[in-house]
Tab-separated table of C-alpha atoms in Angstrom:
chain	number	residue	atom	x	y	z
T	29	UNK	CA	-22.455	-10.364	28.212
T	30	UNK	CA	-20.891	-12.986	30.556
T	31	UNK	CA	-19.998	-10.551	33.112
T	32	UNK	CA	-23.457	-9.427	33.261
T	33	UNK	CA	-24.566	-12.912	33.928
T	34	UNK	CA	-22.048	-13.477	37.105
T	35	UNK	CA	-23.168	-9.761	38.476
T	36	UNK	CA	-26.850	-11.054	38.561
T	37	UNK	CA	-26.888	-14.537	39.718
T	38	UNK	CA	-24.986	-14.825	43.308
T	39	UNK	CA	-27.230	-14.297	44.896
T	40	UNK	CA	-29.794	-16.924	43.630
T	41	UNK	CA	-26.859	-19.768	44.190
T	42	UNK	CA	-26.334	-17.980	48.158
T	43	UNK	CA	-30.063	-18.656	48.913
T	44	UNK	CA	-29.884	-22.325	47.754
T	45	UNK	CA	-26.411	-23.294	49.111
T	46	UNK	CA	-27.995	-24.587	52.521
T	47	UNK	CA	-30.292	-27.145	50.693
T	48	UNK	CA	-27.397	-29.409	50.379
T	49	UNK	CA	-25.609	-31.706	53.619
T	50	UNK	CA	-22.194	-29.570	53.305
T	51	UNK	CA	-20.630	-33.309	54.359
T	52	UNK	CA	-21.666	-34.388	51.085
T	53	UNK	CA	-18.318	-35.437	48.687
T	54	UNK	CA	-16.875	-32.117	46.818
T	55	UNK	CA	-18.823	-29.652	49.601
T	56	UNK	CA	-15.545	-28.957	51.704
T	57	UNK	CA	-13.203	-28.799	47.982
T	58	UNK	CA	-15.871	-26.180	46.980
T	59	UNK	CA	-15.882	-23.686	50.033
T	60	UNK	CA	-12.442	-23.636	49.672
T	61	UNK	CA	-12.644	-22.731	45.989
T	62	UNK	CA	-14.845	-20.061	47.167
T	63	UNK	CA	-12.621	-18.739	49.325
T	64	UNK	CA	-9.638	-18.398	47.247
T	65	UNK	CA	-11.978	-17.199	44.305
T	66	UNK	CA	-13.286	-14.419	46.216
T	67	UNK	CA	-9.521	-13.432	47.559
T	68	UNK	CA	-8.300	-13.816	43.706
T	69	UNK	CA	-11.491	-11.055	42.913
T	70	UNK	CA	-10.000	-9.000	45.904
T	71	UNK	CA	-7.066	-9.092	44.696
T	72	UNK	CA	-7.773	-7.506	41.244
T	73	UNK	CA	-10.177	-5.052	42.219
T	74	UNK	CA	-6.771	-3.602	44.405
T	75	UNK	CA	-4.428	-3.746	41.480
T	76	UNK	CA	-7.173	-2.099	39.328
T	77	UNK	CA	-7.406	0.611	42.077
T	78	UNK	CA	-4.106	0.929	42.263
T	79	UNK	CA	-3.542	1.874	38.598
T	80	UNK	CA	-7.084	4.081	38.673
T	81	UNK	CA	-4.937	5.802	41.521
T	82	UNK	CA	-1.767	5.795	39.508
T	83	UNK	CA	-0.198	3.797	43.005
T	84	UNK	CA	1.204	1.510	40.374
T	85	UNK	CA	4.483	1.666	39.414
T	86	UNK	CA	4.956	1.345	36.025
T	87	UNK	CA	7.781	0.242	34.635
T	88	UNK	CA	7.007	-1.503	30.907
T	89	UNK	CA	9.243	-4.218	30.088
T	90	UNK	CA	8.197	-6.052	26.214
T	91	UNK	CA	10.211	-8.577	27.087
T	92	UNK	CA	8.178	-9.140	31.015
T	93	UNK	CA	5.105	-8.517	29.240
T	94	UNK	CA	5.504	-11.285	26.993
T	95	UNK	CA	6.570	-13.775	29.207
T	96	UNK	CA	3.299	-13.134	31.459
T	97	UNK	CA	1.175	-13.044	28.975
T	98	UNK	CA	2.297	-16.422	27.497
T	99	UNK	CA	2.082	-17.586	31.357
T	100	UNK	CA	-1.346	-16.073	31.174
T	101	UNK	CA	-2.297	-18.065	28.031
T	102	UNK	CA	-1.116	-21.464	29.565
T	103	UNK	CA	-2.850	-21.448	32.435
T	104	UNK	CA	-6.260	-20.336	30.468
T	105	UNK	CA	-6.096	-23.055	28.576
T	106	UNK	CA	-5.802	-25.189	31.444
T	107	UNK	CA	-8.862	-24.012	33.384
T	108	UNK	CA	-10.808	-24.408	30.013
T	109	UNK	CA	-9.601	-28.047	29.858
T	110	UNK	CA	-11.519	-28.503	33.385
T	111	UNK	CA	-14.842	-26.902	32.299
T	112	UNK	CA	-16.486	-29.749	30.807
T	113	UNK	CA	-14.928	-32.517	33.251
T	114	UNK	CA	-16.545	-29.829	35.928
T	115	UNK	CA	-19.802	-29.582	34.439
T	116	UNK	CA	-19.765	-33.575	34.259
T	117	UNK	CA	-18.662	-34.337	37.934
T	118	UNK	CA	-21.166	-31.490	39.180
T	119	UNK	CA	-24.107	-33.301	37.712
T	120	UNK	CA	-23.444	-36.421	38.453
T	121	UNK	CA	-20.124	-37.616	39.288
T	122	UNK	CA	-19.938	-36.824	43.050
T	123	UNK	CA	-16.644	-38.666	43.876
T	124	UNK	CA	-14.973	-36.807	41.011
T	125	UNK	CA	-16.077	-33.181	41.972
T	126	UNK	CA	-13.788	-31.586	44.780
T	127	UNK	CA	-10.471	-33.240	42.892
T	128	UNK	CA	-11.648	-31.239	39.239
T	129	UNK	CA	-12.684	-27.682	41.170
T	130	UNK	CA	-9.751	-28.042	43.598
T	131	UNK	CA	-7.883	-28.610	39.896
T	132	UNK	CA	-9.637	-25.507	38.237
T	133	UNK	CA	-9.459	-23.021	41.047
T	134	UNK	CA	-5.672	-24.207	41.142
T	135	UNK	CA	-4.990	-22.687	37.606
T	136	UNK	CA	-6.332	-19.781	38.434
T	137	UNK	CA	-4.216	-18.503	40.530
T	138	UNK	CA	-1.193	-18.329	38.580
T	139	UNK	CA	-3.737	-16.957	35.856
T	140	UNK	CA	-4.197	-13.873	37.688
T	141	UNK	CA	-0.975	-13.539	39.751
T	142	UNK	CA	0.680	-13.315	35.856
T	143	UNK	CA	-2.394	-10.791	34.615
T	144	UNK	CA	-1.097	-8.606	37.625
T	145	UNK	CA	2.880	-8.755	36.684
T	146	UNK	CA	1.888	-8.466	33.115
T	147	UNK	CA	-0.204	-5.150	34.158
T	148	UNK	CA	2.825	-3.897	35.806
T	149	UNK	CA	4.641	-4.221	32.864
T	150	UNK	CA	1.839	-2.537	30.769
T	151	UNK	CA	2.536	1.125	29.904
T	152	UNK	CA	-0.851	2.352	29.046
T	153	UNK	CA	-3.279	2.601	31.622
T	154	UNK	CA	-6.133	1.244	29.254
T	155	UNK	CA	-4.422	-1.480	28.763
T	156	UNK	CA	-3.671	-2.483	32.367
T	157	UNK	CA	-7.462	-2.463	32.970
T	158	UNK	CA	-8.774	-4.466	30.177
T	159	UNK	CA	-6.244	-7.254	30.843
T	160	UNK	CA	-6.867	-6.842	34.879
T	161	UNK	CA	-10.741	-6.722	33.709
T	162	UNK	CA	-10.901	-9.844	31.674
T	163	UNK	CA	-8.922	-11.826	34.122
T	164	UNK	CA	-11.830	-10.511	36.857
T	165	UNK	CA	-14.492	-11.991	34.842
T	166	UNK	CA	-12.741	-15.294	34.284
T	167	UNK	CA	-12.617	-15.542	38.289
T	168	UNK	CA	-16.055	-14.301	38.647
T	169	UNK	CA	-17.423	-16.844	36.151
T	170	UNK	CA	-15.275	-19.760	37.922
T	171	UNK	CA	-16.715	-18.163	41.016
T	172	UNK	CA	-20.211	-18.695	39.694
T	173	UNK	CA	-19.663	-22.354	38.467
T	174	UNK	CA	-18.298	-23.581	41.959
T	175	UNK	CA	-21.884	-22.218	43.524
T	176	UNK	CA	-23.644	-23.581	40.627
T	177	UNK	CA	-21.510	-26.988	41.268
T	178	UNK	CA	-21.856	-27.068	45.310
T	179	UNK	CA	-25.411	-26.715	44.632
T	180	UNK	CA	-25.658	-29.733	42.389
T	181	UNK	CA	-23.255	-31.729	44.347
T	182	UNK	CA	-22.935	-34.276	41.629
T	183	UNK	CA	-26.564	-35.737	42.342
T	184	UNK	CA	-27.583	-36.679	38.700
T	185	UNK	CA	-31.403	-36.498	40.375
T	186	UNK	CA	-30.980	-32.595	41.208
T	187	UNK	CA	-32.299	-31.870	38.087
T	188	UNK	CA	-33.304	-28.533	38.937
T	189	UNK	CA	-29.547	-27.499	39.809
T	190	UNK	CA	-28.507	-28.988	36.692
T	191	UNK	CA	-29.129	-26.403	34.596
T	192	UNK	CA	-27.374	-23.551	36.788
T	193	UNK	CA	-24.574	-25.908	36.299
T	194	UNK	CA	-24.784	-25.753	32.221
T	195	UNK	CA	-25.205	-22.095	32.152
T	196	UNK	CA	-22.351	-21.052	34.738
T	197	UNK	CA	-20.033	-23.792	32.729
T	198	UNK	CA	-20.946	-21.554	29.156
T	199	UNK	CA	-20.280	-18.204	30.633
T	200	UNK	CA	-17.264	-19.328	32.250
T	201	UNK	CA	-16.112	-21.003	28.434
T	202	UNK	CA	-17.230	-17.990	27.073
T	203	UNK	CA	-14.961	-15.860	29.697
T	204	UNK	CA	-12.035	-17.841	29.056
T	205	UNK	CA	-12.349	-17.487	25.303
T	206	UNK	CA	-12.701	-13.878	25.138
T	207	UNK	CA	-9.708	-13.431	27.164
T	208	UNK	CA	-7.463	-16.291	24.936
T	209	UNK	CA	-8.298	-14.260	22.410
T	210	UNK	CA	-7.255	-10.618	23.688
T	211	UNK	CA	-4.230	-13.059	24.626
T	212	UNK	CA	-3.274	-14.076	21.215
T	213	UNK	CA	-3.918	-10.636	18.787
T	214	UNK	CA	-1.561	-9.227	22.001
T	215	UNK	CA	0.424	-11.630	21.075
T	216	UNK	CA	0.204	-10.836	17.474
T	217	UNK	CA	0.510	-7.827	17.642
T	218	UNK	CA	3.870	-7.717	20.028
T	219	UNK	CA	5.903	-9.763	17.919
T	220	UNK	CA	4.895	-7.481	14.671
T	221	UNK	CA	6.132	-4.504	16.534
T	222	UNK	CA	8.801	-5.782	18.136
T	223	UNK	CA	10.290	-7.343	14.258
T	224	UNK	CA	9.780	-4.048	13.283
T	225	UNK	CA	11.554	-2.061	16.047
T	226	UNK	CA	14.091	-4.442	15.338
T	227	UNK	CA	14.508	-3.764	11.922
T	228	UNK	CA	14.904	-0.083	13.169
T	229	UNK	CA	17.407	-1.157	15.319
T	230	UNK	CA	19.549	-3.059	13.205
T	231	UNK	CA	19.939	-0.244	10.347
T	232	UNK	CA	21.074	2.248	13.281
T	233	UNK	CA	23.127	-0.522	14.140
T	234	UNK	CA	25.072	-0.647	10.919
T	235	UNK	CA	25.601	2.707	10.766
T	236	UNK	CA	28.765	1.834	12.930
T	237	UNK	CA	29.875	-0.571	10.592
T	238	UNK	CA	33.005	-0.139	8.263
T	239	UNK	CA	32.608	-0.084	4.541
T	240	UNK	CA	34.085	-1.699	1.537
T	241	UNK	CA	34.257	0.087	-1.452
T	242	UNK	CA	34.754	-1.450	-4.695
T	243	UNK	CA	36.864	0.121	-7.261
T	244	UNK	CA	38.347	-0.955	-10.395
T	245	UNK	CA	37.943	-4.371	-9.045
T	246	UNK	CA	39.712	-3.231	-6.090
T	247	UNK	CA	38.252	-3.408	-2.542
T	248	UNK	CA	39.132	-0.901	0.388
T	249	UNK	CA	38.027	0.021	3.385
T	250	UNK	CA	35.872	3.051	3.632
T	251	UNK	CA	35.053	4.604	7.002
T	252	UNK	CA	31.299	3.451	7.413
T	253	UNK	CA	28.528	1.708	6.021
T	254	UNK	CA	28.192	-1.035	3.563
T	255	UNK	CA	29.541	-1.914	-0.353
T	256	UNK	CA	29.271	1.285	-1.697
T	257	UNK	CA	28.779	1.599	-5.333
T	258	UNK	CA	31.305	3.673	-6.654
T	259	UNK	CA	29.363	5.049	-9.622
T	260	UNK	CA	27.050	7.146	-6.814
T	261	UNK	CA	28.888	10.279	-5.303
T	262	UNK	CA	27.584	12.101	-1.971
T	263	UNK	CA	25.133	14.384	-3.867
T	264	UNK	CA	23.835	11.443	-5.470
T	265	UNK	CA	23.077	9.422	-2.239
T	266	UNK	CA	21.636	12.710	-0.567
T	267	UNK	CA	18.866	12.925	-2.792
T	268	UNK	CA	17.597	9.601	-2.074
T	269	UNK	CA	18.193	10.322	1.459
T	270	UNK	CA	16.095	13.044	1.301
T	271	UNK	CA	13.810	10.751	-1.061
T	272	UNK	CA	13.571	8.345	1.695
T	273	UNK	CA	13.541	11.390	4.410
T	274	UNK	CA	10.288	12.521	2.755
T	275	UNK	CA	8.829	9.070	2.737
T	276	UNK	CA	8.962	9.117	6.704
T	277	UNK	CA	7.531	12.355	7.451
T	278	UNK	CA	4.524	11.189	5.305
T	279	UNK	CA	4.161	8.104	6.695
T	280	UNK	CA	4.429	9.835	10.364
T	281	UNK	CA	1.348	11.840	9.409
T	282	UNK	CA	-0.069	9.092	7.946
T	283	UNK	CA	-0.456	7.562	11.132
T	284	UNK	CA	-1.386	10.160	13.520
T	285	UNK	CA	-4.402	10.494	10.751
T	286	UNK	CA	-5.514	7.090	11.324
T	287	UNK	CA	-4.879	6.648	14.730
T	288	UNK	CA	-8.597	8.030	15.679
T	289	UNK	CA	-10.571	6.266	12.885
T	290	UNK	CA	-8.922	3.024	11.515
T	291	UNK	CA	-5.936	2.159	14.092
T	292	UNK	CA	-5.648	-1.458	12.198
T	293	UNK	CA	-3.710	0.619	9.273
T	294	UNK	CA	-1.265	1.720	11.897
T	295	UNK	CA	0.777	-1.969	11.952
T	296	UNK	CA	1.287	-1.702	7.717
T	297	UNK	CA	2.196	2.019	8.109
T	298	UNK	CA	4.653	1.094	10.727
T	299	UNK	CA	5.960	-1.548	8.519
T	300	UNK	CA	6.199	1.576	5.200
T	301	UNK	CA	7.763	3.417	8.298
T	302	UNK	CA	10.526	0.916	8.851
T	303	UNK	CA	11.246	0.685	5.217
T	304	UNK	CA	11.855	3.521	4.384
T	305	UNK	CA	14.004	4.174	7.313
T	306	UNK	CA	15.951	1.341	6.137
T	307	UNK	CA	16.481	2.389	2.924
T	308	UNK	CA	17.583	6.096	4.492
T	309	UNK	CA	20.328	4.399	6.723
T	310	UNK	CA	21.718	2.742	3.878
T	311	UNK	CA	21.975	5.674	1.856
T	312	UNK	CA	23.440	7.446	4.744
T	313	UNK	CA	25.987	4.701	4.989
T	314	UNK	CA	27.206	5.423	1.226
T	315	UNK	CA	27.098	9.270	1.884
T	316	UNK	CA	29.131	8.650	4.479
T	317	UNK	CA	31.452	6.832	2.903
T	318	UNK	CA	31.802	8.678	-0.366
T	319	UNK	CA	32.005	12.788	1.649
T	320	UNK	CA	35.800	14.182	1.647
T	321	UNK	CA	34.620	15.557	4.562
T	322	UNK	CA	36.167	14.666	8.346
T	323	UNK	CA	33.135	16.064	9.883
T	324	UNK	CA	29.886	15.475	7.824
T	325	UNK	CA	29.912	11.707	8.022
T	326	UNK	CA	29.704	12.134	11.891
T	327	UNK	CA	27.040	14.866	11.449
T	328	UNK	CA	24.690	12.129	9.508
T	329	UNK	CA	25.119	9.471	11.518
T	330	UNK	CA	23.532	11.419	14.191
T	331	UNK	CA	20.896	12.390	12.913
T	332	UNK	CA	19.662	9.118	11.064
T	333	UNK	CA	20.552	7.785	14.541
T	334	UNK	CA	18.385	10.303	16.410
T	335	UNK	CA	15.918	10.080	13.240
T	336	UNK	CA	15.952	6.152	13.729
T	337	UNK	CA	15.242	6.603	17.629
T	338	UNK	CA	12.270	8.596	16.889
T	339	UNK	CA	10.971	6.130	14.873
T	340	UNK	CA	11.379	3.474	17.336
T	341	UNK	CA	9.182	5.328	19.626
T	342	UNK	CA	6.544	5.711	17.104
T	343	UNK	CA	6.364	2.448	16.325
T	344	UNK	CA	6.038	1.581	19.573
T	345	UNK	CA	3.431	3.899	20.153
T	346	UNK	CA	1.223	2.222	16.878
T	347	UNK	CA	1.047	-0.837	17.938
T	348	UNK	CA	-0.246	0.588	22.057
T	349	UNK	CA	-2.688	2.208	19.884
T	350	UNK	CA	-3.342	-0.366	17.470
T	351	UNK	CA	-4.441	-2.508	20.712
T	352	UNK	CA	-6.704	0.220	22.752
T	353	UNK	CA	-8.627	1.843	19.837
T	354	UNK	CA	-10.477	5.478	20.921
T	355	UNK	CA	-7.825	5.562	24.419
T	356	UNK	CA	-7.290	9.334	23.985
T	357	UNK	CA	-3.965	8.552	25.617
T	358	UNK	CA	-2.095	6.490	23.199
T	359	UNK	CA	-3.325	8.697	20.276
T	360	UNK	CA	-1.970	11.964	22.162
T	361	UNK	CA	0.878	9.672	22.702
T	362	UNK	CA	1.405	8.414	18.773
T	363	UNK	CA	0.876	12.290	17.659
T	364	UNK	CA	3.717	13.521	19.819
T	365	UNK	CA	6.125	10.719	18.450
T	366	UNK	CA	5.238	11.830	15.096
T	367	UNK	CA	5.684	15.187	15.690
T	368	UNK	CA	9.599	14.608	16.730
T	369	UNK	CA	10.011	11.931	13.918
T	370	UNK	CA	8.913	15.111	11.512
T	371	UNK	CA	11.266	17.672	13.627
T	372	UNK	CA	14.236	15.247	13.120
T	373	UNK	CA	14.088	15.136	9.072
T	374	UNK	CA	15.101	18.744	8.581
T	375	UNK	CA	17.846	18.141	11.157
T	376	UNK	CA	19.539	15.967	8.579
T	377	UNK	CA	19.131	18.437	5.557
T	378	UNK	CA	20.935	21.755	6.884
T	379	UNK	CA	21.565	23.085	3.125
T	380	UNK	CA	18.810	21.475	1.666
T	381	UNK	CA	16.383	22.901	-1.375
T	382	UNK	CA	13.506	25.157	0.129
T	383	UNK	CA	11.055	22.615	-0.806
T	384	UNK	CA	12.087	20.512	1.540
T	385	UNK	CA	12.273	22.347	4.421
T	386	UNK	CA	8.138	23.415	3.511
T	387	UNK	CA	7.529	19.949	3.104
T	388	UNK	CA	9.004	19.031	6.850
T	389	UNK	CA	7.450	22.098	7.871
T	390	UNK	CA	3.956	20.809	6.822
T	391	UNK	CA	4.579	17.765	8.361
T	392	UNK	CA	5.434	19.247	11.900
T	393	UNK	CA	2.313	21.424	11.772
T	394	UNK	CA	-0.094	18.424	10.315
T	395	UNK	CA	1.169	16.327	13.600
T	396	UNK	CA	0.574	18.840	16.295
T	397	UNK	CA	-2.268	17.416	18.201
């Protein structure tokens, strides 16, 4: 492992620093790398304490998140740009070396200033650490190359620094790699959630909308939901709500089942989760439109809404524990938001059959933790 690699080595590049004139071009560029490298390390190993501590206020915000994260992406990329003009100027392009470490070190700071924020804005603690720890070995590894660098001192005749130099430069790539990676499946895996929390939304949404109902070729304006079709009455639409209802308790226990042993299944099930929420909001649009009732179309739109808020949660929750496979935390998390999805299905069913109250009832019991 990289990390391993910067843990081991400092101390070979302390012992040799001296055997260079520190007046020679790049030398005073590179202590002053050094010094903000080491104060960037600092300055991760505190906000790791701080969430090890639970100091850290956490308030998640997708939206935050996101925008560090791309921040965090951006200035990777940078600093990789720099590795191989480094590695050059270090081993023999002297005039060129303080301007391309002052250039890398500069990218780094923004790198971990936004891996900080974007911690903040992390709920799971699991999380926090693996992006505060992969940001860590970045530094180290940058820390590593600047020694490596200093040493060499762009002298293409210090062949024996040289190859410091080429292994420092690899870790480092390596470093920066892993951690554009972790950057983009994040990434990935965000904007799946987020479409499909928004899909969520957007049928609770409509639930507020006005209807038109077409009859005899004449339209008129129903009290909720969309175009009705006139042909379906209120019992009609209930059973495929409860169709539908049936389809999202599964799918609830679905996922708390492979949360522990296959959490990449949990993004598709989210997706089966959505739609067939979707398809329960419409149908609760058409029962609402088609009941003689002043009172029941109220009574379902709070529940699917409730239903539809439950599911949001759960969604969320797959796609924390999509990203931190085996954190005991997010699963405990994902099994509790399953648990209410499964509690809010019956709520929507007060007179229905006795099979499907046994059904929710297995559901509820198959999600406990």
């Amino acid at each position: 492992m990289a990390h391993e690699y910067f843990k081991t080595s400092t101390g070979r590049f302390f012992g040799v620093l001296k055997d260079n004139g520190d007046e020679a071009p790049g030398q005073k560029e590179c202590d002053e790398a050094i010094d903000k490298l080491n104060a960037a390390i600092r300055e991760l190993d505190c906000a790791s304490l701080n969430i090890l501590s639970q100091a850290a206020t956490h308030q998640a915000d997708s939206s935050l998140l996101k925008t560090y994260q791309e921040q965090m992406e951006t200035s990777a990329s940078e600093i990789l740009d720099v590795i191989e003009p480094l590695r050059y100027a270090a081993k023999g392009e002297a005039e060129k070396l303080g301007h391309t470490v002052s250039q890398a070190v500069g990218y780094l700071g923004p790198l971990v200033q936004n891996a900080i924020a974007g911690a903040s804005h992390t709920l799971h603690s699991k999380q926090q650490m693996a992006l505060l720890d992969q940001t860590k070995t970045v530094a180290e590894g940058m820390l590593q190359l600047v020694y490596a660098a200093k040493q060499a001192a762009g002298n293409p005749k210090a062949v024996h620094a040289h190859g410091d130099v080429d292994e420092a430069a690899d870790n480092a790539r390596d470093a920066l790699q892993e951690l554009l990676r972790t950057l983009e499946s994040a990434a990935t895996e965000a904007g799946v959630v987020t479409g499909l929390v928004e899909s969520v939304s957007k049928a609770m949404y409509r639930l507020e909308e006005r209807s038109v109902i077409t009859i005899g070729g004449l339209r008129t304006s129903g009290s909720y939901g969309l175009e009705v079709q006139p042909e379906l009455s209120y019992v009609d639409y209930q059973t495929r709500m409860v169709r539908s209802a049936k389809e999202v308790a599964r799918v609830a226990q679905d996922m708390v089942a492979h949360a522990g042993h296959d959490p990449s299944r949990l993004t598709p099930l989210a997706a089966d989760l959505s739609h067939h929420y979707a398809s329960l909001a419409g149908d609760a649009r058409g029962a609402m439109a088609a009941s003689t009732s002043v009172e029941v179309p109220g009574r379902i739109r709070a529940g699917v809404q409730d239903l539809g808020k439950a599911c949001i949660s759960l969604t969320k929750s797959a796609g924390a524990c999509q990203s931190c496979p085996g954190d005991i935390y997010t699963q405990r998390e994902l099994a509790e938001n399953a648990r209410f999805v499964s509690e809010k299905v019956p709520a929507l069913f007060p007179t229905a059959s006795p099979e499907m109250w046994l059904l929710s009832a297995c559901h509820i019991g198959s999600c406990a933790w």
